[in-house]
XYZ file of C-alpha atoms in Angstrom:
564
model
C -95.164 -6.397 36.235
C -93.253 -9.599 35.619
C -90.771 -8.836 38.313
C -93.554 -8.081 40.772
C -95.275 -11.387 40.110
C -92.021 -13.251 40.614
C -91.432 -11.579 43.959
C -94.932 -12.383 45.158
C -94.567 -15.963 44.059
C -91.322 -16.420 45.929
C -92.687 -14.768 49.066
C -95.835 -16.836 49.108
C -94.147 -20.039 48.005
C -92.924 -21.672 51.217
C -94.007 -20.577 54.631
C -91.216 -22.582 56.366
C -88.339 -21.007 54.372
C -86.327 -18.281 56.014
C -86.880 -14.907 54.319
C -83.881 -13.049 52.941
C -85.366 -9.652 53.733
C -83.472 -7.187 55.909
C -84.327 -7.355 59.624
C -86.585 -4.637 60.933
C -84.959 -1.695 62.609
C -84.880 -1.980 66.406
C -86.687 0.569 68.507
C -84.859 2.675 71.035
C -86.325 0.638 73.928
C -85.232 -2.675 72.408
C -81.738 -1.289 71.771
C -81.465 -0.150 75.411
C -82.607 -3.546 76.714
C -80.088 -5.290 74.476
C -77.201 -3.143 75.737
C -78.249 -3.693 79.371
C -78.351 -7.456 78.803
C -74.838 -7.359 77.268
C -73.535 -5.417 80.274
C -75.123 -7.877 82.690
C -73.558 -10.779 80.777
C -70.141 -9.148 80.898
C -70.510 -8.643 84.656
C -71.637 -12.267 85.110
C -75.087 -11.449 86.447
C -76.880 -12.941 83.421
C -76.205 -16.318 81.754
C -74.030 -16.277 78.658
C -75.466 -16.622 75.198
C -75.555 -20.182 73.791
C -74.968 -21.201 70.160
C -76.704 -24.026 68.266
C -74.178 -26.586 69.560
C -74.853 -25.718 73.172
C -71.542 -23.917 73.749
C -71.381 -20.647 75.677
C -70.351 -17.527 73.772
C -67.908 -15.288 75.570
C -69.687 -11.922 76.146
C -66.384 -10.046 75.919
C -65.896 -10.972 72.248
C -66.251 -7.808 70.088
C -69.294 -7.447 67.893
C -67.376 -7.419 64.628
C -66.182 -10.948 65.495
C -69.375 -12.402 66.921
C -71.757 -10.971 64.294
C -72.722 -13.579 61.676
C -72.521 -12.611 57.990
C -75.799 -12.780 56.093
C -74.454 -15.274 53.537
C -73.700 -17.845 56.304
C -76.824 -17.612 58.462
C -79.543 -15.183 57.339
C -81.494 -15.848 60.562
C -78.724 -14.079 62.559
C -78.733 -16.741 65.250
C -75.962 -16.387 67.888
C -73.033 -18.551 66.861
C -69.275 -18.551 66.395
C -69.295 -21.209 63.751
C -68.116 -18.779 61.091
C -64.912 -18.144 63.101
C -63.998 -21.823 63.347
C -62.262 -23.843 60.594
C -64.725 -24.908 57.956
C -64.813 -28.697 57.586
C -65.156 -28.612 53.798
C -61.906 -26.618 53.513
C -59.839 -28.819 55.842
C -57.347 -31.248 54.369
C -57.854 -34.885 55.253
C -54.610 -36.414 56.533
C -53.800 -40.047 57.098
C -53.739 -41.330 60.645
C -50.497 -42.114 62.447
C -51.089 -45.878 62.223
C -51.407 -45.978 58.455
C -48.324 -47.027 56.469
C -47.343 -48.643 53.239
C -47.833 -52.389 52.978
C -44.756 -54.564 52.831
C -44.154 -57.799 51.014
C -46.479 -59.506 48.581
C -49.973 -60.989 48.695
C -49.702 -64.495 50.069
C -53.371 -65.473 50.227
C -53.876 -65.665 46.436
C -51.259 -67.320 44.230
C -51.890 -67.607 40.485
C -51.220 -70.921 38.739
C -51.376 -69.720 35.161
C -50.505 -66.568 33.248
C -53.124 -63.822 33.258
C -53.713 -61.353 30.501
C -52.024 -57.969 31.112
C -49.557 -59.374 33.671
C -45.762 -59.051 33.618
C -44.287 -61.100 30.782
C -41.192 -61.910 32.847
C -42.510 -63.030 36.263
C -46.299 -63.153 35.773
C -47.284 -60.646 38.507
C -50.337 -58.579 37.690
C -49.287 -55.417 39.528
C -46.461 -54.286 37.214
C -45.228 -54.523 33.651
C -42.107 -56.084 32.168
C -40.080 -52.851 32.147
C -40.801 -52.296 35.865
C -40.047 -55.882 36.904
C -37.396 -56.192 39.615
C -36.874 -59.947 39.141
C -33.933 -61.348 37.193
C -34.809 -61.581 33.492
C -35.777 -65.162 32.743
C -34.563 -67.000 29.702
C -38.196 -67.807 28.815
C -40.744 -65.542 30.457
C -43.743 -66.668 32.492
C -45.992 -65.562 29.641
C -44.786 -68.482 27.526
C -44.006 -71.100 30.174
C -46.935 -70.456 32.562
C -44.760 -71.681 35.461
C -43.378 -70.035 38.623
C -45.907 -67.224 38.588
C -44.725 -64.586 41.065
C -47.261 -63.363 43.661
C -48.797 -59.935 43.230
C -47.526 -56.965 45.224
C -49.797 -54.960 47.458
C -51.556 -51.988 45.932
C -49.999 -49.192 47.961
C -52.345 -46.560 49.398
C -51.921 -42.841 48.740
C -50.902 -41.562 52.167
C -50.809 -37.855 53.014
C -49.429 -36.951 56.448
C -49.445 -33.678 58.315
C -46.390 -31.867 59.660
C -45.906 -34.238 62.618
C -46.717 -37.330 60.601
C -43.994 -36.584 58.053
C -41.420 -36.217 60.820
C -42.496 -39.232 62.895
C -39.429 -41.467 62.918
C -41.355 -44.410 64.380
C -44.154 -44.303 61.827
C -44.505 -47.717 60.210
C -42.410 -49.442 62.889
C -43.615 -52.854 63.951
C -43.110 -53.473 67.723
C -43.067 -57.193 67.101
C -39.657 -56.812 65.480
C -38.219 -55.633 68.780
C -39.734 -58.596 70.601
C -37.655 -60.882 68.404
C -34.481 -59.153 69.615
C -35.624 -59.430 73.238
C -36.309 -63.130 72.819
C -32.909 -63.670 71.215
C -31.068 -62.001 74.109
C -33.154 -63.882 76.669
C -32.198 -67.165 75.005
C -28.507 -66.210 75.074
C -28.786 -65.265 78.759
C -30.517 -68.543 79.556
C -27.813 -70.489 77.731
C -25.106 -68.665 79.728
C -26.855 -69.467 82.999
C -27.204 -73.144 82.160
C -23.569 -73.324 81.061
C -22.436 -71.650 84.286
C -24.580 -74.024 86.370
C -23.120 -77.045 84.607
C -19.598 -75.749 85.196
C -20.281 -75.252 88.891
C -21.769 -78.729 89.176
C -18.680 -80.206 87.543
C -16.346 -78.316 89.883
C -18.368 -79.377 92.919
C -18.326 -82.977 91.765
C -14.555 -82.869 91.296
C -14.022 -81.210 94.707
C -12.288 -78.089 93.425
C -14.890 -75.691 94.722
C -16.206 -75.677 98.275
C -19.597 -74.613 99.457
C -18.174 -71.648 101.431
C -16.553 -70.137 98.370
C -19.787 -70.538 96.436
C -21.727 -68.627 99.087
C -19.081 -65.922 99.114
C -19.224 -65.542 95.336
C -23.012 -65.298 95.402
C -22.729 -62.418 97.894
C -20.246 -60.625 95.627
C -22.591 -61.068 92.685
C -25.424 -59.538 94.664
C -23.212 -56.566 95.543
C -22.289 -56.079 91.896
C -25.917 -56.392 90.897
C -27.100 -53.580 93.126
C -23.997 -51.375 92.834
C -25.569 -49.372 90.017
C -28.460 -48.334 92.265
C -26.200 -46.461 94.730
C -26.389 -42.679 94.464
C -23.231 -40.826 93.543
C -22.026 -38.097 95.923
C -23.729 -34.856 95.077
C -26.747 -36.601 93.504
C -30.078 -37.872 94.766
C -33.001 -39.535 93.014
C -36.493 -38.101 93.199
C -38.853 -41.093 92.947
C -41.982 -38.971 92.489
C -40.757 -37.088 89.462
C -38.408 -39.856 88.243
C -35.511 -37.464 87.631
C -32.016 -37.180 89.007
C -31.386 -33.958 90.915
C -27.722 -32.928 90.945
C -26.540 -30.448 93.534
C -24.244 -27.662 92.400
C -21.476 -28.651 94.825
C -20.883 -30.387 98.110
C -21.196 -27.849 100.926
C -18.026 -29.008 102.687
C -15.853 -28.199 99.658
C -13.999 -24.908 99.471
C -14.231 -22.922 96.239
C -11.015 -22.921 94.216
C -10.766 -19.131 94.102
C -11.017 -18.920 97.911
C -8.008 -21.135 98.637
C -5.494 -18.329 98.065
C -6.703 -14.734 97.888
C -3.405 -13.428 96.529
C -4.131 -11.856 93.096
C -0.741 -13.089 91.813
C -1.508 -16.711 92.650
C -2.919 -19.344 90.299
C -5.388 -18.093 87.674
C -9.022 -19.162 88.035
C -11.077 -19.360 84.857
C -14.696 -18.510 85.776
C -16.109 -19.817 82.505
C -14.750 -23.371 82.772
C -14.307 -23.263 86.602
C -10.744 -24.494 86.154
C -7.611 -23.642 88.138
C -4.802 -25.540 86.476
C -1.875 -24.314 88.586
C -1.271 -24.894 92.283
C -2.798 -22.053 94.397
C -0.296 -22.841 97.194
C 2.765 -22.657 94.906
C 4.325 -19.550 96.522
C 3.325 -20.382 100.097
C 6.004 -23.023 100.637
C 3.541 -25.866 101.248
C 4.186 -29.311 99.826
C 1.635 -30.280 97.123
C 1.230 -33.680 98.790
C 0.156 -32.087 102.072
C -2.487 -29.626 100.803
C -6.023 -30.701 99.960
C -6.003 -29.187 96.461
C -2.939 -28.601 94.288
C -4.535 -27.593 90.978
C -6.236 -29.478 88.165
C -2.956 -30.381 86.476
C -1.686 -32.030 89.673
C -4.738 -34.268 89.762
C -4.468 -34.912 86.034
C -0.788 -35.888 85.906
C -0.161 -37.530 89.283
C -1.026 -40.794 90.962
C -2.412 -43.617 88.842
C -3.850 -41.306 86.171
C -1.011 -41.854 83.711
C -0.874 -45.606 84.293
C -4.660 -45.773 83.917
C -4.464 -43.967 80.579
C -1.697 -46.310 79.395
C -3.748 -49.339 80.430
C -6.789 -48.018 78.559
C -4.697 -47.453 75.448
C -3.324 -50.993 75.685
C -6.904 -52.346 76.020
C -7.972 -50.552 72.833
C -4.987 -51.816 70.886
C -5.476 -55.359 72.172
C -9.170 -55.303 71.262
C -8.309 -54.200 67.711
C -5.961 -57.180 67.425
C -8.594 -59.694 68.567
C -8.187 -59.940 72.361
C -11.455 -59.738 74.290
C -10.362 -57.407 77.117
C -12.069 -54.409 78.648
C -10.919 -51.989 81.330
C -14.236 -51.851 83.201
C -15.451 -55.399 82.528
C -12.225 -57.357 83.248
C -9.772 -55.043 85.056
C -7.796 -57.887 86.685
C -7.421 -59.785 83.444
C -6.349 -56.620 81.654
C -3.774 -55.763 84.350
C -2.179 -59.215 84.202
C -2.165 -59.141 80.404
C -0.559 -55.692 80.393
C 2.163 -56.763 82.846
C 3.007 -59.831 80.781
C 3.037 -57.659 77.641
C 5.540 -55.218 79.205
C 7.810 -58.080 80.304
C 7.725 -59.666 76.855
C 8.364 -56.272 75.242
C 11.456 -55.646 77.386
C 12.757 -59.137 76.662
C 12.229 -58.634 72.946
C 14.074 -55.279 73.011
C 17.001 -56.764 74.923
C 17.187 -59.747 72.570
C 17.066 -57.478 69.516
C 19.793 -55.256 70.977
C 22.059 -58.236 71.676
C 21.589 -59.592 68.163
C 22.501 -56.226 66.600
C 25.596 -55.870 68.803
C 26.721 -59.392 67.978
C 26.359 -58.737 64.257
C 27.764 -55.196 63.991
C 29.571 -54.595 67.282
C 29.850 -51.212 69.046
C 29.453 -52.194 72.678
C 32.221 -49.765 73.669
C 30.089 -46.792 72.544
C 27.214 -47.864 74.732
C 29.458 -48.187 77.802
C 30.560 -44.536 77.489
C 29.283 -42.065 80.110
C 26.207 -40.014 79.180
C 26.503 -36.805 77.165
C 25.347 -34.740 80.146
C 28.474 -35.695 82.065
C 30.804 -35.291 79.097
C 29.526 -31.918 77.836
C 27.899 -30.644 81.064
C 24.771 -29.853 79.050
C 21.144 -30.915 79.376
C 17.878 -30.270 77.548
C 15.909 -29.369 80.681
C 14.038 -26.055 80.970
C 14.874 -23.716 83.846
C 13.351 -20.410 84.954
C 15.334 -18.114 87.281
C 14.277 -15.168 89.436
C 16.049 -11.809 89.612
C 18.136 -13.109 92.530
C 19.391 -16.125 90.598
C 17.239 -18.753 92.256
C 15.500 -21.404 90.194
C 11.757 -20.727 89.920
C 10.699 -23.480 87.538
C 12.444 -26.477 86.044
C 16.167 -27.143 85.925
C 19.034 -25.332 84.298
C 18.439 -24.767 80.579
C 20.913 -26.390 78.256
C 22.609 -24.535 75.421
C 21.510 -25.559 71.935
C 23.966 -28.065 70.538
C 25.237 -28.160 66.959
C 26.586 -31.024 64.887
C 29.619 -28.858 63.988
C 32.560 -28.206 66.292
C 32.318 -24.782 67.895
C 35.057 -22.436 69.204
C 37.893 -24.610 67.861
C 40.941 -22.330 67.370
C 43.912 -23.580 65.311
C 47.397 -22.295 64.390
C 47.717 -20.020 67.435
C 44.622 -17.974 66.451
C 42.605 -16.374 69.258
C 39.518 -15.905 67.038
C 37.731 -18.317 64.724
C 37.623 -18.132 60.943
C 34.844 -15.741 59.837
C 35.181 -13.318 62.743
C 36.565 -10.590 60.411
C 35.096 -9.278 57.164
C 36.333 -6.576 54.787
C 35.644 -5.763 51.164
C 33.653 -8.944 50.613
C 36.240 -11.302 52.144
C 36.238 -13.290 55.408
C 39.206 -13.696 57.688
C 40.564 -13.876 61.232
C 39.911 -10.924 63.538
C 43.065 -11.500 65.586
C 45.530 -10.884 62.718
C 43.335 -9.603 59.791
C 44.454 -12.523 57.653
C 42.202 -13.560 54.748
C 43.968 -16.924 54.182
C 42.182 -19.839 55.843
C 44.310 -22.233 57.930
C 47.129 -19.614 57.984
C 49.356 -19.123 61.039
C 48.418 -16.216 63.313
C 50.797 -13.209 63.198
C 48.974 -11.123 65.850
C 49.371 -7.345 65.907
C 52.217 -7.434 63.382
C 49.874 -8.941 60.829
C 47.333 -6.154 61.469
C 50.012 -3.449 60.870
C 51.169 -5.096 57.641
C 47.583 -5.369 56.367
C 46.937 -1.685 57.118
C 50.122 -0.490 55.346
C 49.312 -2.589 52.283
C 45.846 -1.084 52.118
C 47.238 2.475 52.308
C 49.793 1.768 49.575
C 47.098 0.385 47.293
C 45.047 3.528 47.744
C 47.992 5.893 46.932
C 49.398 4.082 43.897
C 47.247 3.582 40.779
C 46.280 0.017 40.095
C 48.231 -1.678 37.365
C 46.367 -3.245 34.520
C 45.673 -6.923 35.134
C 45.998 -7.951 31.531
C 48.679 -6.602 29.155
C 47.549 -5.414 25.710
C 48.319 -7.949 23.033
C 49.460 -6.949 19.474
C 46.599 -6.883 16.984
C 46.494 -9.333 14.126
C 45.970 -8.413 10.431
C 42.416 -9.739 10.564
C 41.530 -7.468 13.513
C 43.111 -4.436 11.753
C 41.106 -5.169 8.582
C 37.850 -5.510 10.550
C 38.446 -2.164 12.262
C 39.026 -0.449 8.885
C 35.808 -1.923 7.522
C 33.874 -0.615 10.556
C 35.316 2.877 10.069
C 34.272 2.880 6.370
C 30.735 1.866 7.310
C 30.541 4.670 9.841
C 31.689 7.253 7.221
C 29.081 6.021 4.717
C 26.376 6.210 7.358
C 27.388 9.794 8.184
C 27.229 10.820 4.482
C 23.809 9.268 4.004
C 22.539 10.920 7.172
C 23.886 14.296 5.968
C 22.156 13.952 2.598
C 18.902 12.935 4.305
C 19.077 15.940 6.623
C 19.632 18.326 3.664
C 16.545 16.917 1.871
C 14.432 17.310 4.991
C 15.522 20.929 5.425
C 14.506 21.710 1.824
C 11.096 20.174 2.392
C 10.629 22.183 5.564
C 11.529 25.427 3.756
C 9.006 24.688 0.991
C 6.290 23.963 3.549
C 7.128 27.158 5.399
C 6.797 29.202 2.151
C 3.367 27.675 1.509
C 2.319 28.383 5.097
C 3.480 32.031 4.789
C 1.484 32.482 1.586
C -1.583 30.950 3.212
C -1.164 33.190 6.268
C -0.905 36.297 4.071
C -4.080 35.283 2.230
C -5.868 34.740 5.527
C -4.806 38.144 6.848
C -6.072 39.835 3.651
C -9.377 37.992 3.982
C -9.726 39.049 7.613
C -8.954 42.628 6.681
C -11.666 42.631 4.015
C -14.229 41.176 6.407
C -13.427 43.715 9.097
C -14.186 46.534 6.620
C -17.710 45.168 5.962
C -20.762 45.960 8.053
C -21.438 43.583 10.941
C -24.835 42.665 9.495
C -23.324 41.665 6.174
C -20.476 39.529 7.452
C -20.694 35.800 6.565
C -20.967 33.001 9.107
C -17.999 30.808 10.106
C -20.002 27.640 10.873
C -18.429 25.709 7.980
C -14.896 26.730 8.900
C -12.564 23.736 9.150
C -11.278 23.160 12.657
C -8.054 21.180 12.968
C -4.793 21.338 14.839
C -2.282 23.712 13.141
C 0.989 22.281 11.869
C 4.438 23.452 12.903
C 4.898 25.408 9.653
C 1.547 27.200 10.128
C 2.498 28.157 13.685
C 5.854 29.453 12.496
C 4.178 31.494 9.738
C 1.697 32.900 12.265
C 4.542 33.970 14.560
C 6.427 35.561 11.675
C 3.388 37.505 10.354
C 2.000 38.515 13.747
C 2.078 42.248 14.450
C 3.194 43.480 17.835
C 2.107 47.017 18.775
C 5.051 47.473 21.135
C 7.519 46.588 18.380
C 9.356 49.781 17.254
C 9.725 48.343 13.712
C 6.034 47.493 13.363
C 5.374 50.506 11.127
C 7.929 49.284 8.547
C 6.402 45.769 8.078
C 3.900 46.817 5.458
C 6.440 48.718 3.346
């Protein structure tokens, strides 16, 4: 009854409240009309359903997505609000313009110490242990002077994924304007200085008006030189991008210059052909249009350009303001003067060394290539003997004299080896710096070797007579050996006695075991005792010997006499 009254009270309480009762079941006609309306909406013949925000609901969305749960909207109004992110569950992130405040508060400066402030500097935003100012001899708490301004109370910022990775977040564009103004002032100062210099030269008569006009034209050309398109490139003004063509149509591909498969190798990955494709055709590399990447890399002014660039870097490190692209003429003149001074310095140093130590006669000697007819140049020959690449290869030189034959020898020392000794191959002599004896020396060496093999070798050292001390020591050693033999004999006799005693005990034990086994075998099988407590161990040598001696062999003809 109580529950019924409560239900009636809630139902009759507010007429405007939405009831939480289940919706009535649709009739078959209403269900058919609803399905027809959905089909018409899907085909586009009927307007789409609209939610409470005025947005159209896609009719192709499945029902399990578009249907509203009862705990969100009991009225079952058409909406997709339950599929969108709920605002109460979304995290609130800081905007991209928010950032931490820098500096200190300048509008309010304290004139006396405040309670709870830093005892060192007097700022109210931190304590003494967190103070970043130099510790004062007497803090602001006691002096009340030089009170530091308060820092800003920093906000608690929370950024999203992009905000955390924004490298320009917190950047002040006004800082860049300071740099722009600084450079503009420097440029203006340069222009005024240049104008004053020109006015002075005009006043002195050094510079004519024609030259000034000519220089202004050159400056205009340099100014607009950067706007010229490079070959193979054009600028698209609509899209503001540079479009680079793959290649100029008039150029011939590197791999099409010589179709011989044995010609220069073309690397398709790097599009490089380092060797000359016309190498085996007999054409001069200066006459062909393309002679390989290495020809372009190591010919012409490439090497001199690289040397000039290296000199510019070294000069800049040492304080000279030179640059290959900015001041090429200045750099070229400086490099030429440097080379002249370097040669003069080398010549002066050489003359001073020769004056002090001498040795001019060694420098006037002809080169080693003419004296020894040897060079260090690489040469590659074909099968017919013609030079393919490089010049004739030189033989490796040594600091020792080679092939120097002395004392009429036709072979060098070390050309013959026998029985661990070196010698001369021409005469089989093992004595260094000996005179060559030729074939006669070989015959003598062979006969000596045969005689040594036939006759026994004599002892190298003769036996010396023994002293009395050595004879006495030998006698003492012999006595010790005899004593050791006697003791070993006595020990062996004692061991044999022990072995015999052990063997007798083992034989007695084996006889007792055999008697016990015989008694057990005569008993009934049901009355025989168990052997679970029988000791299991490895038998000794004496027990094995007793077992072999007491074992009965049926094939032994004397087996019948063992028991007697």
